[in-house]
């Protein structure tokens, strides 16, 4: 895990239950950058998105099993966009990665993966504010939710592009949405090192994340 992280920037999007996915102007640079890991929430995980700045993205693969997208770069490094708190064993409320219209055909390709040539010029975590909903027979509740999203900018695609996480429940297979909220995303690096057997009592979260990365 990186010892230095870029402070997440803040955006507000309370006009709709779905995030405003296209960031037409660059986020303002904070007046004072924080140099301590505390610039992100204390329980945040993953690596600093600045690690992929300058890299050329050559392949994108969407996991068929989990809400995760794998990014393959020309320098043979591999990163994955994940949802914080997602447990592949005890999944709870279904979670999904969502993104703006430019990234949708890339991060959700029909064949599961797609070859690209995109040079990353900016990559950072941003704070989004959205409206969560819950419906029941007794009424409807709405509240604001702040969550971390991944903002990206490429040489070949103008403007900012964003990836965020949602969680939703529905009334049966075809019924209306009864609950919709948001969660944090993070970026992690995948290493192709030889697998080693670990004692069962020490697998824990590492085993769960390994399951996600292989799928």
mmCIF file of C-alpha atoms in Angstrom:
data_model
loop_
_atom_site.group_PDB
_atom_site.id
_atom_site.type_symbol
_atom_site.label_atom_id
_atom_site.label_comp_id
_atom_site.label_asym_id
_atom_site.label_seq_id
_atom_site.Cartn_x
_atom_site.Cartn_y
_atom_site.Cartn_z
ATOM 1 C CA UNK A 1 0.000 0.000 0.000
ATOM 2 C CA UNK A 2 1.301 3.391 -0.896
ATOM 3 C CA UNK A 3 2.520 5.587 1.941
ATOM 4 C CA UNK A 4 1.375 8.768 0.194
ATOM 5 C CA UNK A 5 -2.054 9.417 -1.279
ATOM 6 C CA UNK A 6 -3.585 12.321 -3.116
ATOM 7 C CA UNK A 7 -6.318 13.975 -1.098
ATOM 8 C CA UNK A 8 -9.759 13.106 -2.526
ATOM 9 C CA UNK A 9 -11.551 16.028 -4.142
ATOM 10 C CA UNK A 10 -15.188 16.818 -3.567
ATOM 11 C CA UNK A 11 -18.100 17.025 -5.985
ATOM 12 C CA UNK A 12 -21.818 17.399 -5.343
ATOM 13 C CA UNK A 13 -24.508 15.701 -7.383
ATOM 14 C CA UNK A 14 -27.724 15.841 -5.402
ATOM 15 C CA UNK A 15 -29.986 16.591 -8.369
ATOM 16 C CA UNK A 16 -30.358 12.927 -9.292
ATOM 17 C CA UNK A 17 -30.144 9.497 -7.700
ATOM 18 C CA UNK A 18 -27.538 8.600 -10.331
ATOM 19 C CA UNK A 19 -24.124 10.273 -10.302
ATOM 20 C CA UNK A 20 -23.327 12.935 -12.901
ATOM 21 C CA UNK A 21 -20.876 10.750 -14.735
ATOM 22 C CA UNK A 22 -19.038 13.179 -16.994
ATOM 23 C CA UNK A 23 -16.761 15.667 -15.306
ATOM 24 C CA UNK A 24 -16.463 18.331 -17.987
ATOM 25 C CA UNK A 25 -13.897 20.426 -16.140
ATOM 26 C CA UNK A 26 -10.863 19.329 -14.117
ATOM 27 C CA UNK A 27 -11.430 19.245 -10.364
ATOM 28 C CA UNK A 28 -9.960 22.234 -8.572
ATOM 29 C CA UNK A 29 -6.557 21.625 -7.039
ATOM 30 C CA UNK A 30 -6.680 21.789 -3.233
ATOM 31 C CA UNK A 31 -4.889 24.810 -1.800
ATOM 32 C CA UNK A 32 -2.956 22.621 0.606
ATOM 33 C CA UNK A 33 -2.175 19.021 -0.306
ATOM 34 C CA UNK A 34 -2.102 16.569 2.549
ATOM 35 C CA UNK A 35 1.054 14.504 2.780
ATOM 36 C CA UNK A 36 -0.131 11.929 5.282
ATOM 37 C CA UNK A 37 -2.099 8.742 4.603
ATOM 38 C CA UNK A 38 -4.948 10.373 6.517
ATOM 39 C CA UNK A 39 -5.848 12.295 3.357
ATOM 40 C CA UNK A 40 -8.130 9.339 2.662
ATOM 41 C CA UNK A 41 -10.472 7.732 5.198
ATOM 42 C CA UNK A 42 -8.529 5.915 7.879
ATOM 43 C CA UNK A 43 -9.956 2.559 6.804
ATOM 44 C CA UNK A 44 -9.324 3.120 3.086
ATOM 45 C CA UNK A 45 -7.492 0.432 1.170
ATOM 46 C CA UNK A 46 -5.771 0.089 -2.170
ATOM 47 C CA UNK A 47 -3.055 2.114 -3.877
ATOM 48 C CA UNK A 48 -2.738 5.757 -4.851
ATOM 49 C CA UNK A 49 -4.348 6.178 -8.317
ATOM 50 C CA UNK A 50 -1.389 8.422 -9.236
ATOM 51 C CA UNK A 51 0.504 5.177 -9.820
ATOM 52 C CA UNK A 52 -1.216 4.701 -13.184
ATOM 53 C CA UNK A 53 -0.625 8.247 -14.460
ATOM 54 C CA UNK A 54 1.540 8.131 -17.593
ATOM 55 C CA UNK A 55 0.747 4.467 -18.259
ATOM 56 C CA UNK A 56 -0.837 3.247 -21.494
ATOM 57 C CA UNK A 57 -3.962 1.179 -20.958
ATOM 58 C CA UNK A 58 -4.067 -1.677 -23.501
ATOM 59 C CA UNK A 59 -6.767 -4.058 -22.264
ATOM 60 C CA UNK A 60 -9.817 -3.823 -20.009
ATOM 61 C CA UNK A 61 -11.530 -6.904 -18.586
ATOM 62 C CA UNK A 62 -14.783 -6.999 -16.640
ATOM 63 C CA UNK A 63 -15.091 -9.768 -14.082
ATOM 64 C CA UNK A 64 -17.986 -12.125 -14.921
ATOM 65 C CA UNK A 65 -18.344 -13.057 -11.243
ATOM 66 C CA UNK A 66 -17.645 -9.926 -9.205
ATOM 67 C CA UNK A 67 -18.165 -6.135 -9.412
ATOM 68 C CA UNK A 68 -14.578 -5.497 -10.500
ATOM 69 C CA UNK A 69 -12.762 -4.270 -13.630
ATOM 70 C CA UNK A 70 -9.161 -5.227 -14.428
ATOM 71 C CA UNK A 71 -6.891 -2.736 -16.208
ATOM 72 C CA UNK A 72 -3.882 -4.083 -18.141
ATOM 73 C CA UNK A 73 -1.129 -1.628 -19.081
ATOM 74 C CA UNK A 74 1.590 -1.686 -21.740
ATOM 75 C CA UNK A 75 4.344 -1.930 -19.095
ATOM 76 C CA UNK A 76 2.923 -5.304 -17.971
ATOM 77 C CA UNK A 77 1.424 -3.911 -14.780
ATOM 78 C CA UNK A 78 -2.153 -4.766 -13.854
ATOM 79 C CA UNK A 79 -4.601 -2.924 -11.622
ATOM 80 C CA UNK A 80 -8.172 -3.581 -10.595
ATOM 81 C CA UNK A 81 -11.055 -1.274 -9.702
ATOM 82 C CA UNK A 82 -13.000 -2.743 -6.757
ATOM 83 C CA UNK A 83 -15.776 -1.844 -4.349
ATOM 84 C CA UNK A 84 -14.738 -1.366 -0.746
ATOM 85 C CA UNK A 85 -16.510 -3.772 1.578
ATOM 86 C CA UNK A 86 -17.495 -6.247 -1.136
ATOM 87 C CA UNK A 87 -17.243 -9.813 0.153
ATOM 88 C CA UNK A 88 -17.325 -12.532 -2.544
ATOM 89 C CA UNK A 89 -18.525 -15.080 0.028
ATOM 90 C CA UNK A 90 -21.120 -13.039 1.942
ATOM 91 C CA UNK A 91 -22.246 -10.577 -0.732
ATOM 92 C CA UNK A 92 -25.177 -8.950 1.056
ATOM 93 C CA UNK A 93 -26.916 -6.192 -0.918
ATOM 94 C CA UNK A 94 -25.916 -6.522 -4.602
ATOM 95 C CA UNK A 95 -23.215 -4.025 -5.578
ATOM 96 C CA UNK A 96 -22.235 -2.801 -9.031
ATOM 97 C CA UNK A 97 -19.699 -0.529 -10.673
ATOM 98 C CA UNK A 98 -21.224 2.291 -12.691
ATOM 99 C CA UNK A 99 -19.517 4.832 -14.919
ATOM 100 C CA UNK A 100 -20.139 7.645 -17.397
ATOM 101 C CA UNK A 101 -21.232 7.032 -20.993
ATOM 102 C CA UNK A 102 -17.696 7.103 -22.445
ATOM 103 C CA UNK A 103 -16.402 4.417 -20.055
ATOM 104 C CA UNK A 104 -19.488 2.167 -20.188
ATOM 105 C CA UNK A 105 -18.625 0.341 -23.455
ATOM 106 C CA UNK A 106 -15.021 0.013 -22.233
ATOM 107 C CA UNK A 107 -15.639 -1.116 -18.663
ATOM 108 C CA UNK A 108 -18.667 -3.238 -19.631
ATOM 109 C CA UNK A 109 -17.657 -4.650 -23.043
ATOM 110 C CA UNK A 110 -20.108 -7.123 -24.640
ATOM 111 C CA UNK A 111 -17.435 -9.812 -24.868
ATOM 112 C CA UNK A 112 -16.142 -9.300 -21.348
ATOM 113 C CA UNK A 113 -12.880 -7.650 -22.418
ATOM 114 C CA UNK A 114 -11.667 -5.115 -24.946
ATOM 115 C CA UNK A 115 -8.311 -3.955 -26.336
ATOM 116 C CA UNK A 116 -7.676 -0.205 -26.167
ATOM 117 C CA UNK A 117 -4.920 2.394 -26.467
ATOM 118 C CA UNK A 118 -5.530 5.019 -23.778
ATOM 119 C CA UNK A 119 -2.817 7.056 -22.080
ATOM 120 C CA UNK A 120 -3.715 8.052 -18.516
ATOM 121 C CA UNK A 121 -2.945 11.710 -17.803
ATOM 122 C CA UNK A 122 -4.853 12.063 -14.531
ATOM 123 C CA UNK A 123 -6.162 9.562 -11.983
ATOM 124 C CA UNK A 124 -7.492 10.423 -8.554
ATOM 125 C CA UNK A 125 -10.143 9.601 -5.999
ATOM 126 C CA UNK A 126 -12.950 12.137 -5.738
ATOM 127 C CA UNK A 127 -15.723 12.628 -3.213
ATOM 128 C CA UNK A 128 -19.193 12.443 -4.766
ATOM 129 C CA UNK A 129 -22.441 13.333 -3.039
ATOM 130 C CA UNK A 130 -25.598 11.535 -4.173
ATOM 131 C CA UNK A 131 -29.110 10.927 -2.928
ATOM 132 C CA UNK A 132 -29.935 7.463 -1.635
ATOM 133 C CA UNK A 133 -33.509 6.120 -1.649
ATOM 134 C CA UNK A 134 -35.524 3.542 0.259
ATOM 135 C CA UNK A 135 -39.121 2.656 -0.546
ATOM 136 C CA UNK A 136 -41.561 0.708 1.631
ATOM 137 C CA UNK A 137 -45.290 0.335 2.129
ATOM 138 C CA UNK A 138 -45.172 3.046 4.782
ATOM 139 C CA UNK A 139 -43.383 5.660 2.682
ATOM 140 C CA UNK A 140 -40.195 6.784 1.016
ATOM 141 C CA UNK A 141 -36.949 7.939 2.609
ATOM 142 C CA UNK A 142 -34.159 9.973 1.010
ATOM 143 C CA UNK A 143 -30.786 10.964 2.406
ATOM 144 C CA UNK A 144 -27.440 12.240 1.150
ATOM 145 C CA UNK A 145 -24.505 9.852 0.789
ATOM 146 C CA UNK A 146 -20.878 10.842 0.277
ATOM 147 C CA UNK A 147 -18.730 8.217 -1.418
ATOM 148 C CA UNK A 148 -15.362 7.832 -3.137
ATOM 149 C CA UNK A 149 -15.191 7.448 -6.911
ATOM 150 C CA UNK A 150 -12.284 7.044 -9.326
ATOM 151 C CA UNK A 151 -11.847 9.928 -11.788
ATOM 152 C CA UNK A 152 -9.735 9.390 -14.910
ATOM 153 C CA UNK A 153 -8.530 11.496 -17.812
ATOM 154 C CA UNK A 154 -6.910 10.239 -21.026
ATOM 155 C CA UNK A 155 -4.947 11.837 -23.859
ATOM 156 C CA UNK A 156 -7.269 10.253 -26.421
ATOM 157 C CA UNK A 157 -10.593 11.116 -24.707
ATOM 158 C CA UNK A 158 -11.337 14.731 -23.720
ATOM 159 C CA UNK A 159 -12.777 15.541 -20.331
ATOM 160 C CA UNK A 160 -12.920 13.681 -17.054
ATOM 161 C CA UNK A 161 -14.495 10.242 -16.679
ATOM 162 C CA UNK A 162 -15.698 8.639 -13.487
ATOM 163 C CA UNK A 163 -16.299 5.191 -11.961
ATOM 164 C CA UNK A 164 -18.389 4.785 -8.811
ATOM 165 C CA UNK A 165 -20.242 2.051 -6.906
ATOM 166 C CA UNK A 166 -23.929 1.503 -6.233
ATOM 167 C CA UNK A 167 -25.896 -1.005 -4.174
ATOM 168 C CA UNK A 168 -29.541 -1.783 -4.841
ATOM 169 C CA UNK A 169 -32.344 -4.170 -3.919
ATOM 170 C CA UNK A 170 -35.490 -4.902 -5.938
ATOM 171 C CA UNK A 171 -38.939 -6.277 -5.161
ATOM 172 C CA UNK A 172 -38.519 -9.689 -6.758
ATOM 173 C CA UNK A 173 -36.838 -10.364 -10.081
ATOM 174 C CA UNK A 174 -38.859 -7.828 -12.046
ATOM 175 C CA UNK A 175 -40.252 -5.533 -9.361
ATOM 176 C CA UNK A 176 -39.344 -1.906 -8.646
ATOM 177 C CA UNK A 177 -36.191 -0.828 -6.834
ATOM 178 C CA UNK A 178 -36.838 -0.682 -3.083
ATOM 179 C CA UNK A 179 -33.382 0.462 -1.983
ATOM 180 C CA UNK A 180 -30.521 2.271 -3.715
ATOM 181 C CA UNK A 181 -27.389 3.719 -2.170
ATOM 182 C CA UNK A 182 -23.683 4.184 -2.932
ATOM 183 C CA UNK A 183 -20.322 2.842 -1.765
ATOM 184 C CA UNK A 184 -16.610 3.620 -2.139
ATOM 185 C CA UNK A 185 -14.382 2.306 -4.903
ATOM 186 C CA UNK A 186 -10.638 1.786 -4.725
ATOM 187 C CA UNK A 187 -7.741 0.803 -6.969
ATOM 188 C CA UNK A 188 -5.467 -2.117 -6.207
ATOM 189 C CA UNK A 189 -2.430 -3.515 -8.021
ATOM 190 C CA UNK A 190 -2.348 -7.183 -8.993
ATOM 191 C CA UNK A 191 0.958 -9.043 -8.853
ATOM 192 C CA UNK A 192 1.585 -12.217 -10.845
ATOM 193 C CA UNK A 193 3.724 -13.913 -8.222
ATOM 194 C CA UNK A 194 3.744 -17.678 -7.587
ATOM 195 C CA UNK A 195 0.911 -18.753 -5.349
ATOM 196 C CA UNK A 196 1.816 -20.011 -1.920
ATOM 197 C CA UNK A 197 -0.350 -22.075 0.337
ATOM 198 C CA UNK A 198 -1.352 -20.196 3.473
ATOM 199 C CA UNK A 199 -2.549 -21.578 6.794
ATOM 200 C CA UNK A 200 -6.342 -21.559 6.817
ATOM 201 C CA UNK A 201 -6.503 -19.327 9.857
ATOM 202 C CA UNK A 202 -4.428 -16.631 8.114
ATOM 203 C CA UNK A 203 -6.217 -16.454 4.784
ATOM 204 C CA UNK A 204 -8.961 -14.001 5.764
ATOM 205 C CA UNK A 205 -9.322 -10.970 3.536
ATOM 206 C CA UNK A 206 -6.293 -11.897 1.425
ATOM 207 C CA UNK A 207 -8.063 -15.057 0.279
ATOM 208 C CA UNK A 208 -11.220 -13.132 -0.574
ATOM 209 C CA UNK A 209 -9.324 -10.537 -2.632
ATOM 210 C CA UNK A 210 -7.385 -13.301 -4.401
ATOM 211 C CA UNK A 211 -10.721 -14.839 -5.403
ATOM 212 C CA UNK A 212 -11.820 -11.544 -6.943
ATOM 213 C CA UNK A 213 -8.567 -10.990 -8.856
ATOM 214 C CA UNK A 214 -8.674 -14.462 -10.455
ATOM 215 C CA UNK A 215 -12.196 -13.941 -11.770
#
